[in-house]
Short mmCIF file of C-alpha atoms and ligand atoms in Angstrom, two decimals:
data_model
loop_
_atom_site.label_atom_id
_atom_site.label_comp_id
_atom_site.label_asym_id
_atom_site.label_seq_id
_atom_site.Cartn_x
_atom_site.Cartn_y
_atom_site.Cartn_z
CA MET Q 1 0.16 -0.06 0.31
CA GLU Q 2 2.44 3.18 1.23
CA LYS Q 3 4.75 1.19 -1.12
CA GLU Q 4 2.74 1.89 -4.52
CA LEU Q 5 2.24 5.40 -2.79
CA ILE Q 6 5.40 6.26 -2.87
CA LEU Q 7 6.38 4.40 -6.31
CA LYS Q 8 3.76 6.78 -8.24
CA TYR Q 9 5.01 10.20 -6.95
CA VAL Q 10 8.71 9.03 -7.62
CA LEU Q 11 7.58 8.04 -11.11
CA GLN Q 12 5.86 11.43 -11.34
CA ASN Q 13 8.90 12.98 -10.13
CA ALA Q 14 11.09 11.01 -12.35
CA ILE Q 15 9.11 12.14 -15.59
CA ASN Q 16 9.36 15.86 -14.93
CA TYR Q 17 12.90 15.65 -14.53
CA ASN Q 18 14.12 13.58 -16.88
CA GLY Q 19 14.15 10.34 -15.53
CA LYS Q 20 15.78 10.94 -12.62
CA ALA Q 21 13.81 11.52 -9.44
CA ASN Q 22 15.34 13.39 -6.41
CA PRO Q 23 14.14 11.28 -3.18
CA GLY Q 24 13.94 14.90 -0.96
CA ALA Q 25 10.99 16.08 -3.05
CA ILE Q 26 9.35 12.80 -2.34
CA ILE Q 27 8.76 12.50 0.88
CA GLY Q 28 6.37 16.11 1.25
CA LYS Q 29 4.02 14.38 -1.32
CA VAL Q 30 3.90 11.25 0.59
CA LEU Q 31 3.10 13.09 3.74
CA GLN Q 32 0.98 15.54 2.17
CA GLU Q 33 -1.25 12.58 1.34
CA LYS Q 34 -0.81 10.64 4.45
CA PRO Q 35 0.25 12.70 7.27
CA ASN Q 36 -0.38 9.60 9.53
CA LEU Q 37 2.47 8.51 7.96
CA LYS Q 38 4.85 10.97 9.65
CA PRO Q 39 6.01 9.12 12.30
CA LYS Q 40 7.72 6.36 10.43
CA ILE Q 41 9.21 8.85 8.33
CA LYS Q 42 13.08 6.74 8.87
CA GLU Q 43 11.35 3.90 7.38
CA ILE Q 44 9.33 5.58 4.22
CA SER Q 45 12.67 7.76 3.93
CA LYS Q 46 14.55 4.47 3.74
CA GLU Q 47 12.20 2.91 1.61
CA ILE Q 48 11.73 6.51 -1.22
CA ASN Q 49 15.95 5.89 -1.32
CA LYS Q 50 15.27 2.30 -2.60
CA ILE Q 51 12.53 2.83 -5.19
CA VAL Q 52 14.20 5.90 -6.40
CA GLN Q 53 17.75 3.90 -6.88
CA ASP Q 54 14.89 0.92 -9.09
CA ILE Q 55 12.97 3.54 -10.67
CA ASN Q 56 15.90 5.82 -12.04
CA LYS Q 57 17.32 3.08 -13.78
CA LEU Q 58 14.50 3.14 -16.21
CA ASN Q 59 14.15 5.52 -19.15
CA ILE Q 60 11.09 8.00 -18.80
CA GLU Q 61 8.94 5.44 -21.25
CA GLU Q 62 9.01 3.13 -19.38
CA GLN Q 63 7.90 5.27 -16.11
CA ARG Q 64 5.47 6.80 -18.21
CA THR Q 65 4.12 3.42 -18.89
CA GLN Q 66 4.02 2.57 -15.01
CA LEU Q 67 2.42 5.91 -14.22
CA LEU Q 68 -0.26 5.17 -16.49
CA SER Q 69 -1.42 1.92 -15.20
CA LEU Q 70 -0.77 2.99 -11.22
CA ASP Q 71 -2.71 6.61 -11.26
CA PRO Q 72 -2.86 8.20 -14.73
CA LYS Q 73 -4.17 11.58 -13.22
CA LEU Q 74 -0.31 12.15 -11.80
CA LEU Q 75 0.76 12.08 -15.09
CA GLU Q 76 -1.99 14.03 -17.03
CA LYS Q 77 -2.19 16.30 -14.65
CA LYS Q 78 1.20 18.11 -15.29
CA GLU Q 79 0.70 18.01 -19.27
CA VAL Q 80 -2.55 19.54 -19.09
CA LYS Q 81 -1.48 22.19 -16.67
CA LYS Q 82 1.65 22.85 -18.95
CA LYS Q 83 0.41 25.72 -21.38
CA GLU Q 84 3.25 26.36 -23.81
CA LEU Q 85 4.42 29.81 -24.06
CA PRO Q 86 4.61 31.41 -27.79
CA GLU Q 87 7.39 31.06 -30.18
CA LEU Q 88 8.19 34.48 -31.78
CA ASN Q 89 10.83 34.02 -33.97
CA ILE Q 90 11.97 37.21 -34.00
CA LYS Q 91 15.60 38.26 -33.80
CA ASN Q 92 16.89 40.79 -31.67
CA LEU Q 93 14.07 40.70 -29.59
CA VAL Q 94 13.16 43.62 -26.95
CA MET Q 95 9.76 43.77 -24.81
CA ARG Q 96 9.20 46.19 -22.24
CA PHE Q 97 6.69 46.34 -19.04
CA GLU Q 98 5.47 49.94 -18.03
CA PRO Q 99 4.59 50.37 -14.63
CA SER Q 100 4.12 53.67 -13.13
CA PRO Q 101 5.17 55.03 -9.81
CA SER Q 102 1.89 54.95 -7.80
CA GLY Q 103 3.43 52.34 -5.48
CA ALA Q 104 4.99 49.42 -5.31
CA LEU Q 105 3.96 46.36 -7.68
CA HIS Q 106 1.34 44.22 -7.31
CA ILE Q 107 0.58 40.31 -7.46
CA GLY Q 108 -1.09 41.77 -11.18
CA HIS Q 109 1.82 43.12 -11.61
CA ALA Q 110 3.69 39.76 -10.95
CA TYR Q 111 1.79 37.96 -13.16
CA VAL Q 112 1.76 40.75 -15.91
CA LEU Q 113 6.10 41.39 -15.75
CA GLY Q 114 6.04 37.24 -14.99
CA LEU Q 115 4.79 35.74 -18.34
CA ILE Q 116 6.49 38.64 -20.38
CA HIS Q 117 9.69 37.45 -18.79
CA LEU Q 118 9.34 34.22 -19.46
CA VAL Q 119 8.40 34.62 -22.94
CA CYS Q 120 11.21 37.07 -23.27
CA LYS Q 121 14.00 34.86 -21.86
CA LYS Q 122 12.71 31.92 -23.97
CA ASN Q 123 13.07 33.53 -27.01
CA ASN Q 124 16.18 34.87 -26.12
CA GLY Q 125 15.14 38.48 -25.94
CA LYS Q 126 16.30 41.78 -23.54
CA LEU Q 127 13.50 42.78 -21.59
CA ILE Q 128 13.15 46.74 -20.17
CA VAL Q 129 11.72 47.92 -17.15
CA ARG Q 130 10.60 51.54 -18.04
CA ILE Q 131 9.11 53.70 -15.36
CA GLY Q 132 5.86 55.44 -17.15
CA ASP Q 133 6.13 58.87 -14.14
CA THR Q 134 4.60 61.51 -17.08
CA ASN Q 135 1.64 62.21 -14.45
CA PRO Q 136 3.32 64.43 -11.92
CA GLY Q 137 0.31 64.59 -9.70
CA ASN Q 138 0.47 60.20 -9.05
CA ILE Q 139 3.83 59.25 -7.94
CA VAL Q 140 5.01 58.05 -5.15
CA LYS Q 141 8.34 59.14 -4.45
CA GLU Q 142 9.78 55.25 -2.55
CA ALA Q 143 7.94 53.77 -5.66
CA TYR Q 144 10.99 54.02 -8.33
CA ASP Q 145 12.84 51.93 -5.84
CA LEU Q 146 10.68 49.44 -4.80
CA ILE Q 147 9.60 48.89 -8.50
CA LYS Q 148 13.33 48.23 -9.32
CA GLU Q 149 14.05 46.12 -6.23
CA ASP Q 150 11.19 44.03 -6.81
CA ALA Q 151 11.06 43.92 -10.52
CA ASN Q 152 14.89 42.36 -10.19
CA TRP Q 153 13.45 39.60 -7.48
CA LEU Q 154 10.63 38.34 -9.62
CA THR Q 155 12.91 38.08 -12.77
CA ASN Q 156 15.98 36.82 -11.03
CA ASN Q 157 18.01 40.19 -12.53
CA SER Q 158 17.04 40.10 -15.83
CA ILE Q 159 16.16 43.01 -16.41
CA ASP Q 160 18.61 45.31 -18.58
CA SER Q 161 17.35 48.66 -17.85
CA PHE Q 162 15.16 50.81 -15.84
CA PRO Q 163 14.68 53.83 -18.30
CA ILE Q 164 12.83 56.45 -16.59
CA GLN Q 165 10.67 58.97 -18.61
CA SER Q 166 10.90 61.51 -16.82
CA GLU Q 167 14.42 61.77 -18.03
CA ARG Q 168 13.76 61.59 -21.42
CA LEU Q 169 11.30 65.24 -21.96
CA GLU Q 170 13.71 66.45 -24.31
CA ILE Q 171 13.37 63.66 -26.56
CA TYR Q 172 9.62 63.77 -26.77
CA TYR Q 173 9.86 67.78 -27.44
CA LYS Q 174 12.00 66.71 -30.39
CA TYR Q 175 9.18 64.68 -31.98
CA ALA Q 176 6.67 66.92 -30.83
CA LYS Q 177 8.19 69.08 -32.86
CA LYS Q 178 8.45 67.05 -35.82
CA VAL Q 179 4.81 65.72 -35.75
CA LEU Q 180 3.43 69.38 -35.71
CA GLU Q 181 6.22 69.96 -38.63
CA LEU Q 182 4.79 67.19 -40.37
CA GLY Q 183 1.20 68.59 -40.08
CA LYS Q 184 0.42 65.53 -38.37
CA ALA Q 185 -0.85 67.12 -35.17
CA TYR Q 186 -2.49 70.63 -33.68
CA ILE Q 187 -2.27 72.53 -30.63
CA CYS Q 188 -5.89 73.00 -29.64
CA THR Q 189 -6.37 76.24 -27.41
CA CYS Q 190 -10.17 76.01 -27.75
CA ASP Q 191 -12.15 75.91 -23.96
CA PRO Q 192 -11.81 71.96 -23.26
CA GLU Q 193 -15.78 71.30 -23.50
CA ASP Q 194 -16.45 72.87 -26.98
CA ALA Q 195 -13.14 70.99 -28.27
CA ARG Q 196 -14.43 67.67 -26.23
CA SER Q 197 -18.22 67.74 -28.12
CA LYS Q 198 -16.34 68.75 -31.46
CA ILE Q 199 -14.59 66.21 -31.57
CA ASN Q 200 -17.33 63.79 -30.54
CA SER Q 201 -19.97 64.84 -33.20
CA GLY Q 202 -16.98 64.79 -35.35
CA LYS Q 203 -15.77 68.18 -36.91
CA ALA Q 204 -12.42 69.87 -36.10
CA CYS Q 205 -12.20 72.90 -34.21
CA PRO Q 206 -10.34 76.03 -35.74
CA CYS Q 207 -6.91 75.00 -34.46
CA ARG Q 208 -6.87 71.89 -36.42
CA ASN Q 209 -6.57 73.67 -39.92
CA LEU Q 210 -3.85 75.97 -38.89
CA GLU Q 211 -0.22 75.68 -40.54
CA ALA Q 212 2.69 74.13 -39.46
CA LYS Q 213 3.97 77.82 -38.40
CA GLU Q 214 1.52 78.59 -36.18
CA GLN Q 215 1.98 75.05 -34.83
CA LEU Q 216 5.25 75.58 -33.73
CA GLU Q 217 4.16 79.33 -32.47
CA ARG Q 218 2.01 77.45 -30.20
CA TRP Q 219 4.24 74.98 -28.93
CA LYS Q 220 6.40 77.63 -27.60
CA LEU Q 221 3.39 79.08 -25.61
CA MET Q 222 2.73 75.98 -24.16
CA PHE Q 223 6.44 76.03 -22.41
CA SER Q 224 5.56 80.16 -21.21
CA LYS Q 225 2.71 81.51 -21.34
CA TYR Q 226 -0.38 79.37 -21.75
CA LYS Q 227 -1.71 78.16 -18.48
CA PRO Q 228 -2.65 74.48 -17.09
CA GLY Q 229 -5.71 73.66 -19.53
CA ASP Q 230 -5.31 76.69 -22.03
CA ALA Q 231 -3.69 74.31 -24.36
CA VAL Q 232 -3.45 70.64 -25.45
CA LEU Q 233 -1.65 68.99 -28.26
CA ARG Q 234 -3.31 66.53 -30.40
CA ILE Q 235 -2.73 64.01 -32.69
CA LYS Q 236 -4.68 64.14 -35.89
CA THR Q 237 -6.08 60.61 -36.68
CA ASP Q 238 -9.54 60.53 -38.92
CA ILE Q 239 -11.87 63.19 -36.85
CA GLU Q 240 -15.13 61.24 -38.49
CA HIS Q 241 -14.05 57.85 -37.41
CA LYS Q 242 -16.70 55.73 -36.51
CA ASN Q 243 -15.35 55.26 -32.70
CA PRO Q 244 -15.12 58.46 -31.40
CA ALA Q 245 -12.33 57.60 -28.99
CA MET Q 246 -10.45 57.01 -31.72
CA ARG Q 247 -10.70 60.63 -33.13
CA ASP Q 248 -7.43 63.32 -32.31
CA TRP Q 249 -6.14 61.75 -29.07
CA PRO Q 250 -4.20 64.19 -26.70
CA ALA Q 251 -0.53 63.65 -27.03
CA PHE Q 252 0.70 66.62 -24.28
CA ARG Q 253 -0.73 68.57 -21.92
CA ILE Q 254 0.76 71.57 -19.28
CA SER Q 255 0.70 70.52 -15.49
CA GLU Q 256 2.45 72.41 -13.16
CA LYS Q 257 2.10 70.23 -10.24
CA GLU Q 258 5.59 69.40 -8.81
CA HIS Q 259 7.20 66.07 -10.20
CA VAL Q 260 9.32 63.90 -7.63
CA LYS Q 261 12.12 63.99 -9.47
CA THR Q 262 12.14 66.93 -11.87
CA LYS Q 263 10.64 69.44 -9.19
CA ASN Q 264 9.64 72.08 -11.03
CA LYS Q 265 12.19 72.39 -14.01
CA PHE Q 266 9.12 70.96 -16.46
CA ARG Q 267 5.36 71.96 -17.31
CA VAL Q 268 4.42 70.20 -20.75
CA TRP Q 269 4.40 66.65 -20.16
CA PRO Q 270 3.65 63.87 -22.56
CA LEU Q 271 0.56 61.56 -22.25
CA MET Q 272 1.08 58.01 -21.95
CA ASN Q 273 0.14 57.06 -25.94
CA PHE Q 274 2.86 59.81 -27.10
CA ALA Q 275 5.69 58.53 -25.12
CA VAL Q 276 5.14 55.04 -24.94
CA THR Q 277 5.18 55.28 -29.30
CA ILE Q 278 8.47 56.97 -29.15
CA ASP Q 279 9.93 54.85 -26.90
CA ASP Q 280 9.18 51.72 -28.05
CA HIS Q 281 10.97 52.60 -31.27
CA GLU Q 282 13.93 54.27 -29.53
CA MET Q 283 14.06 51.53 -27.24
CA LYS Q 284 13.81 48.72 -30.38
CA VAL Q 285 11.06 47.28 -28.41
CA ASN Q 286 9.52 44.33 -31.06
CA VAL Q 287 7.15 42.93 -29.37
CA THR Q 288 4.69 43.88 -26.49
CA ILE Q 289 2.32 42.00 -23.91
CA ARG Q 290 -0.15 43.97 -22.41
CA ALA Q 291 -3.51 43.75 -20.64
CA LYS Q 292 -6.40 44.06 -23.53
CA GLU Q 293 -8.08 46.91 -22.58
CA HIS Q 294 -4.91 48.74 -24.38
CA ARG Q 295 -6.21 47.32 -27.66
CA ASP Q 296 -7.89 51.07 -28.80
CA ASN Q 297 -4.27 52.41 -27.28
CA GLU Q 298 -2.53 50.27 -29.69
CA LYS Q 299 -4.67 51.67 -32.83
CA ARG Q 300 -4.00 55.64 -31.65
CA GLN Q 301 -0.50 54.61 -31.25
CA LYS Q 302 -0.56 53.49 -35.05
CA TYR Q 303 -1.42 56.93 -36.70
CA LEU Q 304 2.08 58.08 -35.19
CA TYR Q 305 3.67 54.85 -36.47
CA ASP Q 306 2.65 55.76 -39.48
CA TYR Q 307 3.51 59.18 -39.86
CA PHE Q 308 6.99 58.85 -38.62
CA LYS Q 309 6.95 55.88 -41.02
CA TRP Q 310 8.03 53.66 -38.26
CA GLU Q 311 7.32 50.04 -37.90
CA SER Q 312 5.15 48.84 -34.84
CA PRO Q 313 5.68 46.31 -32.87
CA LYS Q 314 3.87 42.89 -32.84
CA CYS Q 315 0.91 43.23 -29.73
CA LEU Q 316 0.21 40.34 -27.84
CA TYR Q 317 -2.78 41.12 -24.79
CA VAL Q 318 -3.36 39.15 -21.76
CA GLY Q 319 -6.88 39.51 -19.64
CA ARG Q 320 -7.47 41.03 -16.27
CA ILE Q 321 -7.26 38.76 -13.46
CA ASN Q 322 -9.86 39.79 -11.07
CA PHE Q 323 -9.83 39.53 -7.14
CA SER Q 324 -13.77 39.11 -5.83
CA ASP Q 325 -12.85 39.69 -2.00
CA MET Q 326 -9.43 41.58 -2.58
CA LYS Q 327 -9.10 45.51 -3.55
CA VAL Q 328 -5.18 45.47 -5.55
CA SER Q 329 -5.00 49.10 -5.70
CA ALA Q 330 -1.81 50.98 -5.17
CA SER Q 331 -3.75 54.13 -4.40
CA LEU Q 332 -5.77 52.41 -1.67
CA ALA Q 333 -2.71 50.87 -0.19
CA LYS Q 334 -1.43 54.57 -0.39
CA ARG Q 335 -4.02 55.94 1.81
CA MET Q 336 -3.49 53.48 4.26
CA ILE Q 337 -0.31 53.48 4.72
CA LYS Q 338 -0.96 57.02 5.12
CA GLU Q 339 -3.43 56.46 7.80
CA LYS Q 340 -1.37 54.43 9.61
CA ARG Q 341 -3.55 51.37 8.93
CA ARG Q 342 -0.91 49.80 6.95
CA THR Q 343 2.49 49.84 8.34
CA ASP Q 344 4.19 49.84 4.44
CA TRP Q 345 4.18 48.44 1.31
CA ASP Q 346 5.43 45.07 2.96
CA ASP Q 347 2.51 45.19 5.40
CA ILE Q 348 2.23 41.25 5.39
CA ARG Q 349 -2.08 42.10 4.56
CA LEU Q 350 -1.15 43.89 1.55
CA PRO Q 351 -0.63 41.93 -1.99
CA PHE Q 352 2.35 43.69 -2.71
CA LEU Q 353 5.43 42.25 -3.46
CA PRO Q 354 7.51 43.80 -1.20
CA ALA Q 355 5.09 41.87 1.75
CA LEU Q 356 5.82 38.42 -0.79
CA ARG Q 357 8.88 39.01 -0.50
CA LYS Q 358 9.25 39.85 2.98
CA ARG Q 359 7.72 36.38 3.65
CA GLY Q 360 9.81 34.60 1.85
CA TYR Q 361 7.50 33.45 -1.25
CA GLN Q 362 10.16 32.66 -3.91
CA PRO Q 363 9.83 34.65 -7.39
CA ASN Q 364 9.77 31.10 -8.80
CA ALA Q 365 6.15 30.58 -7.12
CA LEU Q 366 5.09 33.76 -8.63
CA LEU Q 367 6.53 33.12 -12.16
CA LYS Q 368 4.77 29.14 -12.29
CA PHE Q 369 1.70 31.30 -11.49
CA ALA Q 370 1.61 33.23 -14.19
CA GLU Q 371 2.99 30.50 -16.19
CA GLU Q 372 0.20 28.91 -14.86
CA ILE Q 373 -2.19 31.41 -16.35
CA GLY Q 374 -0.34 31.39 -19.33
CA LEU Q 375 -1.17 33.79 -22.39
CA SER Q 376 -4.33 34.04 -22.28
CA GLU Q 377 -7.02 37.05 -23.52
CA ALA Q 378 -9.77 35.62 -21.12
CA ASP Q 379 -10.70 37.49 -17.78
CA LYS Q 380 -10.09 35.35 -14.47
CA VAL Q 381 -12.29 36.05 -11.63
CA THR Q 382 -10.21 34.53 -8.44
CA ASN Q 383 -10.54 35.28 -4.64
CA LYS Q 384 -7.36 35.17 -2.29
CA LYS Q 385 -7.98 32.03 -1.03
CA GLU Q 386 -7.90 30.51 -4.49
CA PHE Q 387 -4.62 32.76 -5.20
CA PHE Q 388 -2.99 32.28 -2.30
CA LYS Q 389 -3.37 28.58 -2.79
CA SER Q 390 -2.09 28.45 -5.50
CA ILE Q 391 1.30 30.07 -5.20
CA ASN Q 392 1.30 28.87 -1.59
CA SER Q 393 1.60 24.85 -3.40
CA PHE Q 394 3.86 25.67 -5.49
CA ASN Q 395 6.40 27.81 -2.65
CA ARG Q 396 6.13 25.12 -0.97
CA ASP Q 397 7.72 22.86 -3.45
CA LEU Q 398 10.39 25.58 -3.58
CA VAL Q 399 10.74 25.80 0.07
CA ASP Q 400 9.96 22.63 1.51
CA GLU Q 401 13.45 20.79 0.69
CA THR Q 402 15.57 23.69 2.16
CA SER Q 403 13.59 24.19 5.00
CA ASP Q 404 15.03 22.87 8.74
CA ARG Q 405 12.40 21.14 11.13
CA TYR Q 406 11.50 22.85 14.44
CA PHE Q 407 9.70 22.75 17.41
CA LEU Q 408 7.99 25.54 18.42
CA ILE Q 409 4.96 26.16 21.00
CA LEU Q 410 2.78 29.23 20.83
CA GLU Q 411 0.85 30.91 22.96
CA PRO Q 412 -1.51 30.00 24.69
CA TYR Q 413 0.60 27.22 26.41
CA LYS Q 414 1.05 25.74 29.46
CA LYS Q 415 3.92 23.99 31.45
CA LEU Q 416 2.72 20.58 32.55
CA GLU Q 417 4.23 17.58 34.79
CA ILE Q 418 4.38 14.04 33.34
CA LYS Q 419 4.11 11.50 36.08
CA ASN Q 420 6.90 8.39 35.82
CA ALA Q 421 8.64 10.20 32.73
CA PRO Q 422 11.25 8.73 32.06
CA LYS Q 423 14.88 11.01 31.13
CA LYS Q 424 15.59 10.73 27.60
CA ASN Q 425 18.50 12.73 25.78
CA ILE Q 426 17.57 12.06 22.10
CA GLN Q 427 18.32 13.56 18.63
CA LEU Q 428 16.01 14.63 15.75
CA ASP Q 429 16.51 14.85 12.53
CA LEU Q 430 16.79 19.38 10.78
CA TYR Q 431 14.87 16.82 7.73
CA PRO Q 432 14.01 13.84 8.62
CA GLY Q 433 15.44 11.43 6.44
CA VAL Q 434 18.05 13.94 4.19
CA ARG Q 435 19.71 15.78 7.07
CA LEU Q 436 20.15 14.31 9.80
CA GLY Q 437 20.81 14.81 13.78
CA GLY Q 438 21.05 18.70 14.54
CA ARG Q 439 18.31 19.23 17.35
CA LYS Q 440 18.92 17.80 20.68
CA PHE Q 441 16.73 17.32 23.47
CA TYR Q 442 17.35 16.53 26.71
CA THR Q 443 13.66 15.73 28.79
CA GLU Q 444 12.86 15.28 32.25
CA SER Q 445 8.92 15.29 33.51
CA GLU Q 446 7.67 19.13 32.84
CA PHE Q 447 7.22 20.15 29.21
CA TYR Q 448 4.98 22.68 27.38
CA PHE Q 449 2.44 21.86 25.63
CA GLU Q 450 -0.32 23.79 23.44
CA GLU Q 451 -2.57 21.07 23.72
CA LYS Q 452 -5.83 21.01 25.79
CA PHE Q 453 -5.69 16.92 27.54
CA LYS Q 454 -8.68 14.98 27.10
CA LYS Q 455 -9.36 12.63 29.89
CA ASP Q 456 -8.16 8.57 28.98
CA GLN Q 457 -6.92 10.05 25.77
CA VAL Q 458 -3.62 8.46 24.54
CA TYR Q 459 -1.15 11.21 23.25
CA ARG Q 460 1.57 10.61 21.54
CA LEU Q 461 4.71 13.10 22.14
CA MET Q 462 6.52 13.14 18.58
CA HIS Q 463 9.35 11.49 18.39
CA LEU Q 464 9.43 10.81 22.18
CA TYR Q 465 7.06 7.98 23.93
CA ASN Q 466 2.80 7.88 24.93
CA ILE Q 467 1.18 9.95 27.75
CA LYS Q 468 -2.29 9.11 29.38
CA ASN Q 469 -3.59 11.15 31.80
CA ARG Q 470 -0.50 13.14 32.12
CA GLU Q 471 1.23 10.08 32.84
CA PHE Q 472 3.89 8.14 31.07
CA LEU Q 473 2.56 5.11 28.88
CA SER Q 474 5.08 3.32 26.94
CA GLU Q 475 7.74 3.93 24.56
CA GLU Q 476 7.07 2.63 21.28
CA GLN Q 477 4.71 3.99 18.39
CA ASP Q 478 1.57 1.71 18.71
CA GLU Q 479 -1.57 2.24 16.01
CA ARG Q 480 -3.86 0.43 18.24
CA LEU Q 481 -3.38 2.93 20.71
CA SER Q 482 -4.95 4.76 18.22
CA ALA Q 483 -2.63 8.24 20.04
CA LYS Q 484 -3.09 11.65 19.04
CA MET Q 485 0.26 13.09 17.70
CA ILE Q 486 1.40 16.70 19.68
CA HIS Q 487 4.35 18.15 20.02
CA TRP Q 488 5.91 19.70 22.86
CA LEU Q 489 9.15 21.52 24.59
CA PRO Q 490 11.10 20.57 27.48
CA THR Q 491 10.91 23.22 29.94
CA LYS Q 492 14.87 23.93 30.28
CA ASN Q 493 16.58 26.17 28.10
CA ALA Q 494 13.34 26.71 25.48
CA ILE Q 495 13.96 30.24 23.61
CA GLU Q 496 11.50 32.90 23.54
CA ILE Q 497 10.15 34.00 20.07
CA GLU Q 498 7.48 35.65 18.11
CA VAL Q 499 5.81 34.89 15.22
CA LEU Q 500 4.31 38.32 13.10
CA GLN Q 501 1.03 36.07 11.89
CA GLU Q 502 -0.76 36.99 9.19
CA ASN Q 503 -3.40 39.51 10.59
CA ASN Q 504 -0.15 41.43 11.47
CA LYS Q 505 -0.56 40.57 15.40
CA ILE Q 506 2.51 39.53 17.12
CA THR Q 507 2.13 35.85 18.94
CA LYS Q 508 4.37 34.57 21.42
CA GLY Q 509 5.75 31.32 22.02
CA LEU Q 510 8.57 28.99 22.91
CA ALA Q 511 10.87 27.16 20.39
CA GLU Q 512 13.53 24.62 21.08
CA GLU Q 513 17.06 25.34 21.54
CA SER Q 514 18.55 24.78 18.57
CA ILE Q 515 16.26 27.61 16.82
CA LYS Q 516 19.02 29.65 17.87
CA LYS Q 517 21.07 28.09 14.71
CA VAL Q 518 18.65 30.06 12.28
CA LYS Q 519 19.97 32.86 10.23
CA LYS Q 520 18.04 36.07 9.38
CA GLY Q 521 16.34 35.88 6.23
CA ASP Q 522 16.24 31.81 6.44
CA ILE Q 523 12.83 29.93 5.94
CA ILE Q 524 12.23 26.57 8.83
CA GLN Q 525 8.87 24.67 8.90
CA ALA Q 526 7.44 24.57 12.53
CA GLU Q 527 6.64 21.27 13.06
CA ARG Q 528 2.47 20.74 13.03
CA PHE Q 529 2.42 24.44 12.41
CA ALA Q 530 3.73 26.64 8.98
CA PHE Q 531 6.49 27.18 7.05
CA LEU Q 532 8.00 30.70 8.68
CA LYS Q 533 10.48 33.11 7.87
CA CYS Q 534 13.11 34.43 10.18
CA LEU Q 535 13.09 38.59 9.84
CA ASP Q 536 15.83 38.60 12.78
CA ASN Q 537 17.24 36.71 16.05
CA ASN Q 538 14.03 35.04 17.34
CA LYS Q 539 11.81 36.61 15.47
CA PHE Q 540 9.44 35.25 12.57
CA ILE Q 541 6.81 36.58 10.18
CA TYR Q 542 4.23 33.70 8.83
CA LEU Q 543 4.27 31.98 5.68
CA HIS Q 544 2.11 29.67 4.81
CA LYS Q 545 1.24 26.13 5.84
ZN1 ZN H 1 -9.20 74.07 -30.89
#
């Protein structure tokens, strides 16, 4: 029975890794399916090693045939899940991701940036993260650094460069002049309401037909005389376009709001469609992936590409991920941080990358999530629980093998004496069957327990012995006792610890002495509780079960 259970996971692991199974990766799966095997972990590990040796001698086809007869679902699952990323067949591929610095990157960004990174990597391309900061009124100063750190983290340092648009204004100005000279743009000084209703009814305002020379005069005035709202540079499209939203789009406006980086040096700001077109051309971007609501923007930008006789990039689109019960919004998070309802962008409760990083999520878990959704235009509705269930399972696969095991007891706990307790010196494994030993315990009769003991119920102190009615019962593990497995700590040498929980509250507790070995940044598994990341000496943050 257990042999079969082990065998199917060994086969699955072997098939997924070119025919060579890794013993360390199997034990977790086996215990996940049958947690009651935990006490027999030594025997199970031995068995796994034996089976792995046998299975690794087979070729993948033989392994496949065996798994097919044993549990075909394990075979299918992996294959159906794997959506192929596109082969682009483009020489000198350059892609970009353009966040605005209105906050840190969130889990929605992680999907899009993650996907762009994966597609780019598969096609040997270069990836640029361009900071779109041409709206001075919507910038969070610390976002520049946060975006850089998080993008580097998420992509395992694969970003080629981080150009910042507010440092490129002179370039946009140069092209604004060019398009005015071409007669393909105009500076509208009409009352904004009038201009809008004219455009909506498909009629040109008087500014549209002025000569290029006059337009260039007006362009100069945008830098001096005109006040914000007085003048807008528009790109000519088709004034009678059947979709009014396509008619003559705005490309520059005046704003006197102070900019975080350039202060009051500039007052003429390009709007997104203009800056994006110029940058994509100048940076040789040839494939874009963005949210499908940008489809109309692609059409708007096409006019500019045509006027300059430039080749436009190939555009691919993805759908949105909507969370039914969670607001993923930079402006909301910013407000909550300001009102001190959240500590900062890395507050454990926020769905932003600084928080996920701090908790111990691995970039590859998020990349796996992006890969699993793939390049799909379908909108997805999910909720917090589903989302975390999926990234937690990816993350568990990544951290399990490297996380040492420790005993932890959290408040409320009790100090209790076990009658007739034998004194014991035992040594437990840091990782069962793999990293042996490393955790020494000396037990007498006093322990800390979280458990509320029931009368006449047999309990097994994990890896130690059985008790009943707070009295020593027997040493050996015995299924007939139907003992409830509990964890424990000897009262001597227990270390005080703190765990920052998901609700941002700190729970105090105690841990075994060997937890002193854990260093800042290490991820551990607190047995029977959760994976935790060490934030500092004896301070931990909750990661996941
Ligand atoms: Zn006008």
